[in-house]
Short mmCIF file of C-alpha atoms in Angstrom, two decimals:
data_model
loop_
_atom_site.label_atom_id
_atom_site.label_comp_id
_atom_site.label_asym_id
_atom_site.label_seq_id
_atom_site.Cartn_x
_atom_site.Cartn_y
_atom_site.Cartn_z
CA MET A 1 -9.24 -34.99 -36.02
CA LYS A 2 -8.23 -38.10 -37.94
CA SER A 3 -5.29 -36.19 -39.42
CA LEU A 4 -4.28 -35.02 -35.96
CA ILE A 5 -4.38 -38.58 -34.59
CA GLN A 6 -2.33 -39.86 -37.52
CA ALA A 7 0.20 -37.08 -37.03
CA THR A 8 0.41 -37.86 -33.32
CA ILE A 9 0.97 -41.56 -34.01
CA ALA A 10 3.66 -40.73 -36.56
CA ILE A 11 5.45 -38.53 -34.04
CA LEU A 12 5.31 -41.29 -31.42
CA VAL A 13 6.68 -43.85 -33.87
CA VAL A 14 9.55 -41.58 -34.91
CA SER A 15 10.31 -40.77 -31.27
CA ALA A 16 10.40 -44.47 -30.42
CA LEU A 17 12.74 -45.18 -33.32
CA LEU A 18 15.01 -42.31 -32.30
CA PHE A 19 15.07 -43.57 -28.70
CA TYR A 20 15.88 -47.11 -29.84
CA THR A 21 18.66 -45.85 -32.12
CA ALA A 22 20.17 -43.67 -29.38
CA ASP A 23 20.01 -46.57 -26.94
CA ALA A 24 21.67 -48.91 -29.45
CA LEU A 25 24.39 -46.37 -30.15
CA SER A 26 24.93 -45.91 -26.44
CA ALA A 27 25.25 -49.66 -25.95
CA GLY A 28 27.65 -49.88 -28.87
CA GLY A 29 29.71 -47.02 -27.46
CA SER A 30 30.17 -48.89 -24.19
CA LYS A 31 31.91 -51.69 -26.09
CA GLY A 32 30.96 -54.30 -23.54
CA GLY A 33 29.22 -57.64 -23.22
CA LYS A 34 29.75 -61.33 -22.64
CA ASP A 35 30.92 -61.88 -26.24
CA THR A 36 33.32 -58.93 -26.23
CA LEU A 37 36.46 -58.10 -24.26
CA THR A 38 37.77 -54.54 -24.30
CA ILE A 39 41.45 -54.29 -23.36
CA PHE A 40 43.26 -51.06 -22.45
CA ASN A 41 47.05 -51.43 -22.62
CA TRP A 42 50.28 -49.59 -23.35
CA GLY A 43 51.19 -49.24 -27.02
CA ASP A 44 52.97 -52.21 -28.63
CA TYR A 45 52.78 -54.12 -25.35
CA ILE A 46 51.38 -57.47 -26.48
CA ASP A 47 51.95 -59.97 -29.26
CA PRO A 48 48.92 -59.35 -31.53
CA ASP A 49 48.86 -63.01 -32.55
CA LEU A 50 47.96 -63.88 -28.96
CA LEU A 51 44.85 -61.73 -29.19
CA LYS A 52 43.77 -63.65 -32.30
CA GLU A 53 44.40 -66.99 -30.60
CA PHE A 54 42.38 -65.95 -27.56
CA GLU A 55 39.49 -65.02 -29.84
CA GLU A 56 39.69 -68.37 -31.64
CA GLU A 57 39.86 -70.36 -28.39
CA THR A 58 37.04 -68.57 -26.59
CA GLY A 59 34.83 -67.03 -29.28
CA ILE A 60 35.19 -63.71 -27.45
CA HIS A 61 35.83 -60.74 -29.74
CA VAL A 62 38.70 -58.52 -28.53
CA ILE A 63 38.64 -54.73 -28.83
CA TYR A 64 42.12 -53.39 -28.15
CA GLU A 65 42.88 -49.78 -27.21
CA THR A 66 46.15 -48.20 -26.06
CA PHE A 67 47.30 -45.41 -23.77
CA ASP A 68 50.65 -43.68 -23.35
CA SER A 69 50.66 -42.90 -19.62
CA ASN A 70 49.14 -44.17 -16.39
CA GLU A 71 47.48 -40.81 -15.92
CA ALA A 72 45.77 -40.95 -19.33
CA MET A 73 44.61 -44.49 -18.56
CA ILE A 74 42.99 -43.70 -15.23
CA THR A 75 41.31 -40.57 -16.60
CA LYS A 76 39.49 -42.61 -19.26
CA ILE A 77 38.43 -45.22 -16.73
CA GLN A 78 37.20 -42.54 -14.32
CA GLN A 79 35.12 -41.02 -17.10
CA GLY A 80 33.43 -44.37 -17.64
CA GLY A 81 32.58 -43.86 -21.30
CA THR A 82 34.06 -47.21 -22.35
CA ALA A 83 33.46 -50.52 -20.60
CA TYR A 84 37.08 -51.60 -20.26
CA ASP A 85 37.40 -55.20 -19.10
CA ILE A 86 41.20 -55.32 -18.74
CA ALA A 87 43.74 -52.56 -18.08
CA VAL A 88 47.48 -52.75 -17.42
CA PRO A 89 48.54 -50.01 -14.97
CA SER A 90 51.80 -49.67 -13.08
CA GLU A 91 52.17 -50.35 -9.39
CA TYR A 92 51.67 -46.83 -8.00
CA MET A 93 48.60 -46.35 -10.19
CA ILE A 94 47.14 -49.63 -8.94
CA GLU A 95 47.33 -48.16 -5.43
CA LYS A 96 45.47 -45.08 -6.60
CA MET A 97 42.81 -47.10 -8.43
CA LYS A 98 42.25 -49.19 -5.30
CA GLU A 99 41.81 -46.03 -3.23
CA GLU A 100 39.23 -44.73 -5.71
CA ASN A 101 37.33 -48.04 -5.80
CA LEU A 102 37.92 -48.45 -9.53
CA LEU A 103 38.83 -52.15 -9.52
CA VAL A 104 37.04 -55.50 -9.34
CA PRO A 105 38.57 -58.08 -6.96
CA ILE A 106 40.39 -60.94 -8.69
CA ASP A 107 38.86 -64.42 -8.32
CA LYS A 108 41.98 -66.59 -8.17
CA THR A 109 39.94 -69.79 -8.43
CA LYS A 110 39.51 -68.84 -12.09
CA LEU A 111 43.27 -68.51 -12.61
CA PRO A 112 44.85 -71.98 -12.45
CA ASN A 113 47.86 -70.66 -14.39
CA LEU A 114 48.69 -68.26 -11.56
CA LYS A 115 50.98 -71.06 -10.31
CA ASN A 116 53.38 -70.07 -13.12
CA ILE A 117 54.20 -66.69 -11.55
CA ASP A 118 57.41 -66.31 -9.52
CA PRO A 119 56.35 -65.77 -5.85
CA TYR A 120 58.82 -62.84 -5.72
CA PHE A 121 56.35 -60.84 -7.83
CA LEU A 122 53.29 -61.69 -5.75
CA ASP A 123 51.92 -60.12 -2.57
CA LEU A 124 53.83 -56.85 -3.06
CA PRO A 125 53.02 -53.76 -0.94
CA PHE A 126 51.03 -51.99 -3.65
CA ASP A 127 48.52 -54.89 -3.75
CA ASP A 128 48.62 -57.24 -0.76
CA ASN A 129 47.80 -60.82 -1.70
CA ASN A 130 47.09 -59.64 -5.26
CA HIS A 131 43.48 -58.88 -4.45
CA TYR A 132 43.15 -56.63 -7.50
CA SER A 133 46.06 -57.26 -9.87
CA ILE A 134 48.09 -59.99 -11.56
CA PRO A 135 51.72 -59.55 -12.77
CA TYR A 136 52.24 -58.85 -16.47
CA PHE A 137 55.77 -57.44 -17.01
CA TRP A 138 58.48 -55.90 -14.88
CA GLY A 139 61.74 -54.08 -15.43
CA THR A 140 64.05 -51.25 -14.49
CA VAL A 141 64.93 -47.71 -15.50
CA GLY A 142 68.51 -47.19 -16.65
CA ILE A 143 70.78 -45.84 -19.34
CA VAL A 144 71.18 -47.21 -22.84
CA TYR A 145 74.35 -46.04 -24.59
CA ASN A 146 76.39 -46.55 -27.73
CA THR A 147 79.69 -48.08 -26.64
CA SER A 148 81.47 -46.77 -29.75
CA LEU A 149 80.48 -43.16 -29.03
CA VAL A 150 80.97 -42.65 -25.28
CA GLY A 151 84.66 -43.39 -24.73
CA ASP A 152 85.35 -44.92 -21.30
CA LEU A 153 81.97 -44.06 -19.78
CA ASP A 154 80.07 -47.14 -18.61
CA PHE A 155 77.21 -45.48 -16.69
CA THR A 156 77.61 -47.52 -13.56
CA SER A 157 76.96 -44.14 -11.91
CA TRP A 158 74.34 -41.51 -12.72
CA GLU A 159 77.18 -38.98 -12.57
CA ASP A 160 78.39 -40.16 -15.99
CA LEU A 161 75.44 -38.33 -17.58
CA TRP A 162 76.99 -35.04 -16.43
CA ASP A 163 80.28 -35.74 -18.23
CA PRO A 164 81.25 -32.70 -20.38
CA SER A 165 81.88 -34.99 -23.37
CA LEU A 166 78.12 -35.61 -23.58
CA LYS A 167 77.12 -32.03 -24.36
CA ARG A 168 73.87 -32.16 -26.36
CA LYS A 169 74.04 -35.96 -26.54
CA VAL A 170 71.69 -37.12 -23.76
CA PHE A 171 68.06 -38.05 -24.43
CA LEU A 172 65.58 -38.40 -21.58
CA VAL A 173 62.18 -40.08 -21.42
CA ASP A 174 59.28 -37.70 -21.00
CA GLY A 175 58.29 -38.75 -17.49
CA ALA A 176 58.36 -36.74 -14.27
CA ARG A 177 58.80 -39.76 -12.00
CA GLU A 178 61.68 -41.14 -14.10
CA VAL A 179 63.59 -37.86 -14.47
CA ILE A 180 63.04 -36.41 -11.00
CA GLY A 181 63.70 -39.90 -9.63
CA MET A 182 67.00 -39.99 -11.50
CA GLY A 183 67.96 -36.66 -9.92
CA LEU A 184 67.05 -37.94 -6.45
CA ASN A 185 68.92 -41.23 -6.92
CA SER A 186 72.03 -39.40 -8.13
CA LEU A 187 72.13 -37.77 -4.67
CA ASP A 188 71.43 -41.06 -2.88
CA TYR A 189 67.89 -39.96 -2.02
CA SER A 190 64.74 -42.05 -2.40
CA LEU A 191 62.95 -41.65 -5.71
CA ASN A 192 59.76 -41.46 -3.64
CA SER A 193 61.03 -38.53 -1.57
CA LEU A 194 58.47 -36.24 0.05
CA ASP A 195 61.18 -33.97 1.42
CA ASP A 196 60.92 -30.52 -0.17
CA ASN A 197 64.61 -29.79 0.40
CA GLU A 198 65.67 -33.03 -1.30
CA LEU A 199 63.35 -32.36 -4.22
CA ARG A 200 64.74 -28.84 -4.58
CA GLU A 201 68.32 -30.11 -4.49
CA ALA A 202 67.55 -32.82 -7.06
CA THR A 203 65.91 -30.32 -9.42
CA ASP A 204 68.80 -27.89 -9.11
CA LYS A 205 71.20 -30.70 -9.96
CA LEU A 206 69.11 -31.70 -12.97
CA ILE A 207 69.22 -28.12 -14.21
CA THR A 208 73.02 -28.41 -14.33
CA LEU A 209 72.49 -31.39 -16.67
CA ALA A 210 70.60 -29.19 -19.16
CA PRO A 211 73.63 -28.45 -21.40
CA ASN A 212 74.02 -32.19 -22.03
CA VAL A 213 70.34 -32.79 -22.86
CA LYS A 214 69.53 -33.05 -26.53
CA ALA A 215 65.80 -33.71 -26.11
CA ILE A 216 63.08 -35.13 -23.88
CA ILE A 217 61.09 -37.57 -26.00
CA GLY A 218 59.24 -40.91 -26.02
CA ASP A 219 59.37 -43.93 -28.30
CA GLU A 220 61.18 -41.92 -30.99
CA ILE A 221 64.43 -42.64 -29.17
CA THR A 222 64.38 -46.29 -30.29
CA PRO A 223 65.09 -45.71 -34.01
CA LEU A 224 67.56 -42.94 -33.15
CA MET A 225 69.64 -45.27 -30.97
CA ILE A 226 69.35 -48.17 -33.42
CA ASN A 227 70.57 -46.01 -36.31
CA ASN A 228 73.49 -44.52 -34.33
CA GLU A 229 71.83 -41.09 -34.45
CA ALA A 230 71.77 -40.84 -30.65
CA THR A 231 74.47 -41.54 -28.08
CA VAL A 232 72.86 -41.94 -24.64
CA ALA A 233 69.31 -42.20 -23.33
CA LEU A 234 67.46 -42.63 -20.07
CA THR A 235 64.94 -45.37 -20.78
CA TRP A 236 63.23 -48.54 -19.60
CA SER A 237 64.97 -51.90 -19.73
CA GLY A 238 62.58 -53.45 -22.25
CA GLN A 239 62.90 -50.54 -24.64
CA ALA A 240 66.67 -50.86 -24.30
CA ALA A 241 66.42 -54.58 -25.10
CA ASP A 242 64.62 -53.77 -28.35
CA MET A 243 67.39 -51.35 -29.29
CA MET A 244 70.21 -53.74 -28.43
CA PHE A 245 68.60 -56.52 -30.45
CA GLU A 246 68.92 -54.32 -33.53
CA ASN A 247 72.30 -52.73 -32.78
CA GLU A 248 75.06 -54.73 -31.09
CA GLU A 249 77.06 -51.57 -30.29
CA LEU A 250 74.44 -50.61 -27.67
CA ASP A 251 74.59 -51.54 -24.00
CA PHE A 252 72.40 -50.92 -20.96
CA ALA A 253 73.29 -50.12 -17.35
CA VAL A 254 71.41 -49.52 -14.12
CA PRO A 255 73.54 -47.12 -12.02
CA GLU A 256 74.80 -48.36 -8.68
CA GLU A 257 73.22 -45.50 -6.69
CA GLY A 258 69.85 -47.08 -7.38
CA SER A 259 66.92 -46.73 -9.74
CA ASN A 260 63.33 -47.76 -10.30
CA LEU A 261 62.06 -51.33 -10.22
CA TRP A 262 58.65 -51.20 -11.85
CA PHE A 263 55.76 -53.60 -12.28
CA ASP A 264 52.86 -53.52 -14.73
CA ASN A 265 49.93 -55.70 -13.68
CA MET A 266 46.64 -56.75 -15.27
CA VAL A 267 43.52 -55.46 -13.51
CA ILE A 268 39.76 -55.61 -14.08
CA PRO A 269 38.25 -52.11 -13.93
CA LYS A 270 34.83 -51.51 -12.38
CA THR A 271 33.67 -50.57 -15.88
CA SER A 272 33.91 -54.24 -16.96
CA LYS A 273 30.85 -55.84 -18.50
CA ASN A 274 32.59 -59.19 -19.03
CA ILE A 275 34.26 -60.14 -15.77
CA ASN A 276 34.31 -63.85 -16.64
CA GLY A 277 35.94 -63.07 -19.99
CA ALA A 278 38.49 -60.86 -18.22
CA HIS A 279 39.49 -63.74 -15.94
CA ALA A 280 39.71 -66.05 -18.96
CA PHE A 281 42.04 -63.61 -20.69
CA ILE A 282 44.28 -63.18 -17.64
CA ASN A 283 44.55 -66.96 -17.25
CA PHE A 284 45.33 -67.31 -20.97
CA MET A 285 48.18 -64.79 -20.66
CA LEU A 286 49.54 -66.62 -17.60
CA SER A 287 50.15 -69.84 -19.54
CA ALA A 288 53.77 -70.76 -20.13
CA GLU A 289 53.51 -70.58 -23.91
CA ALA A 290 51.66 -67.25 -24.05
CA GLY A 291 54.00 -65.75 -21.45
CA ALA A 292 57.11 -66.81 -23.38
CA ARG A 293 55.83 -65.60 -26.74
CA ASN A 294 54.67 -62.31 -25.27
CA ALA A 295 58.03 -61.69 -23.59
CA ASP A 296 59.90 -62.53 -26.80
CA TYR A 297 57.70 -60.11 -28.74
CA VAL A 298 57.61 -57.21 -26.27
CA GLY A 299 61.17 -57.48 -24.93
CA TYR A 300 60.39 -56.78 -21.28
CA SER A 301 61.06 -59.13 -18.37
CA THR A 302 58.41 -61.71 -17.59
CA PRO A 303 57.46 -62.74 -14.03
CA ASN A 304 56.34 -66.11 -15.44
CA ILE A 305 58.81 -68.83 -14.36
CA ALA A 306 57.21 -71.45 -16.59
CA ALA A 307 57.53 -69.09 -19.56
CA MET A 308 61.21 -68.48 -18.83
CA GLY A 309 61.78 -72.22 -19.20
CA LEU A 310 60.67 -71.92 -22.84
CA MET A 311 62.77 -68.85 -23.63
CA ASP A 312 66.34 -68.44 -24.84
CA GLU A 313 68.63 -69.07 -21.86
CA GLU A 314 70.90 -66.23 -22.98
CA VAL A 315 67.96 -63.84 -22.56
CA VAL A 316 66.69 -64.95 -19.15
CA THR A 317 70.19 -65.09 -17.63
CA ASP A 318 71.10 -61.58 -18.84
CA GLU A 319 71.36 -59.61 -15.59
CA ARG A 320 70.85 -56.33 -17.43
CA HIS A 321 67.22 -57.34 -17.91
CA TYR A 322 66.76 -60.02 -15.25
CA PRO A 323 68.74 -58.59 -12.31
CA THR A 324 69.30 -60.94 -9.39
CA GLU A 325 67.43 -60.50 -6.12
CA GLU A 326 70.64 -59.08 -4.63
CA GLN A 327 70.84 -56.46 -7.39
CA ARG A 328 67.19 -55.60 -6.90
CA GLU A 329 67.97 -54.53 -3.33
CA THR A 330 69.32 -51.23 -4.73
CA LEU A 331 66.08 -50.58 -6.63
CA GLU A 332 62.85 -48.93 -5.50
CA VAL A 333 59.25 -49.35 -6.54
CA TYR A 334 57.32 -46.16 -7.24
CA LYS A 335 54.81 -45.33 -4.50
CA ASN A 336 51.61 -43.37 -4.89
CA LEU A 337 52.73 -39.87 -3.90
CA GLY A 338 49.26 -38.45 -3.45
CA PRO A 339 47.87 -35.54 -5.49
CA ASP A 340 49.88 -32.79 -3.78
CA TYR A 341 53.31 -34.31 -4.31
CA LEU A 342 52.45 -35.74 -7.71
CA GLY A 343 51.67 -32.17 -8.69
CA LYS A 344 54.94 -31.00 -7.16
CA TYR A 345 56.97 -33.58 -9.11
CA ASN A 346 55.26 -32.43 -12.30
CA GLU A 347 55.97 -28.78 -11.52
CA LEU A 348 59.65 -29.48 -10.87
CA PHE A 349 59.90 -31.54 -14.04
CA LEU A 350 58.42 -28.62 -16.00
CA GLU A 351 60.93 -26.28 -14.39
CA PHE A 352 63.74 -28.58 -15.52
CA LYS A 353 62.33 -28.78 -19.03
CA MET A 354 62.23 -25.01 -19.27
CA SER A 355 65.92 -24.83 -18.34
CA ILE A 356 66.87 -26.72 -21.51
CA ARG A 357 67.80 -24.41 -24.36
#
């Protein structure tokens, strides 16, 4: 009997230890707490020195993870396995996250540096009164090209991409909204079209572009353009800025028919276990100095007016990257298409991809 009691006690002790260990591992896996801030952002989309400074100023340890698409980001947040405190989605995805109740309301009383943001970038349709998001970067979709390799083409029109001289010389970003949107804009249609006939016409036109398409890729295009190994690419303005900084033969144009005006904003997901720390981080990034350094490092356009005052005037007056309000009138913000039409855009993009030989 004594042996049985001892064995029973031993089993209980081991079980308790196993439970404690599993619980500790579970808590560690959530990566959350008042002394930790877990940030989910696009790759290479922040000056890493700013993360170190935030840690030094606040004593909050930063865990930094990256994603490569809005869809990948929201999937991880929906799964809830990691307690993300900050995420940086694009405008149409913010709409979707609001609809799915995935966001914590922003307490603006904790953001005194919000005064540094240009009012133009506040209170936009995808988030009225910025209840759930705060501006981070913005930009456009356009065409980067090597002026020494394209002859007289200047890409003020999307039609230039169809020029026969560009056979097997055009690179496209791997994004359904960007590519299908380009096809729609080239026909003077909205890049948020829900008209099946317009979408069919745009896809058919894109298929005629296939002979000119060299590849559909991602960040790999940057070194190719810098090293004069690529001629033309559909890309984002900030990525183009990085390329042009390294190669003065490159230029960037947003076609006159129209294109995308995009916004990436900081949000606090419902998974957050450090809401106060999240507000502290947002306010830190809204300071003039942090905003200027981040914009200089990343290369995208900042919505922070105070930061622009600390930046190179040649940069902030460059209308290729800081288009005027008049120029922005030709640009559209992506809207949340809903699951049915998002699926349709993806299907049409796949059809176009399959037409490329």
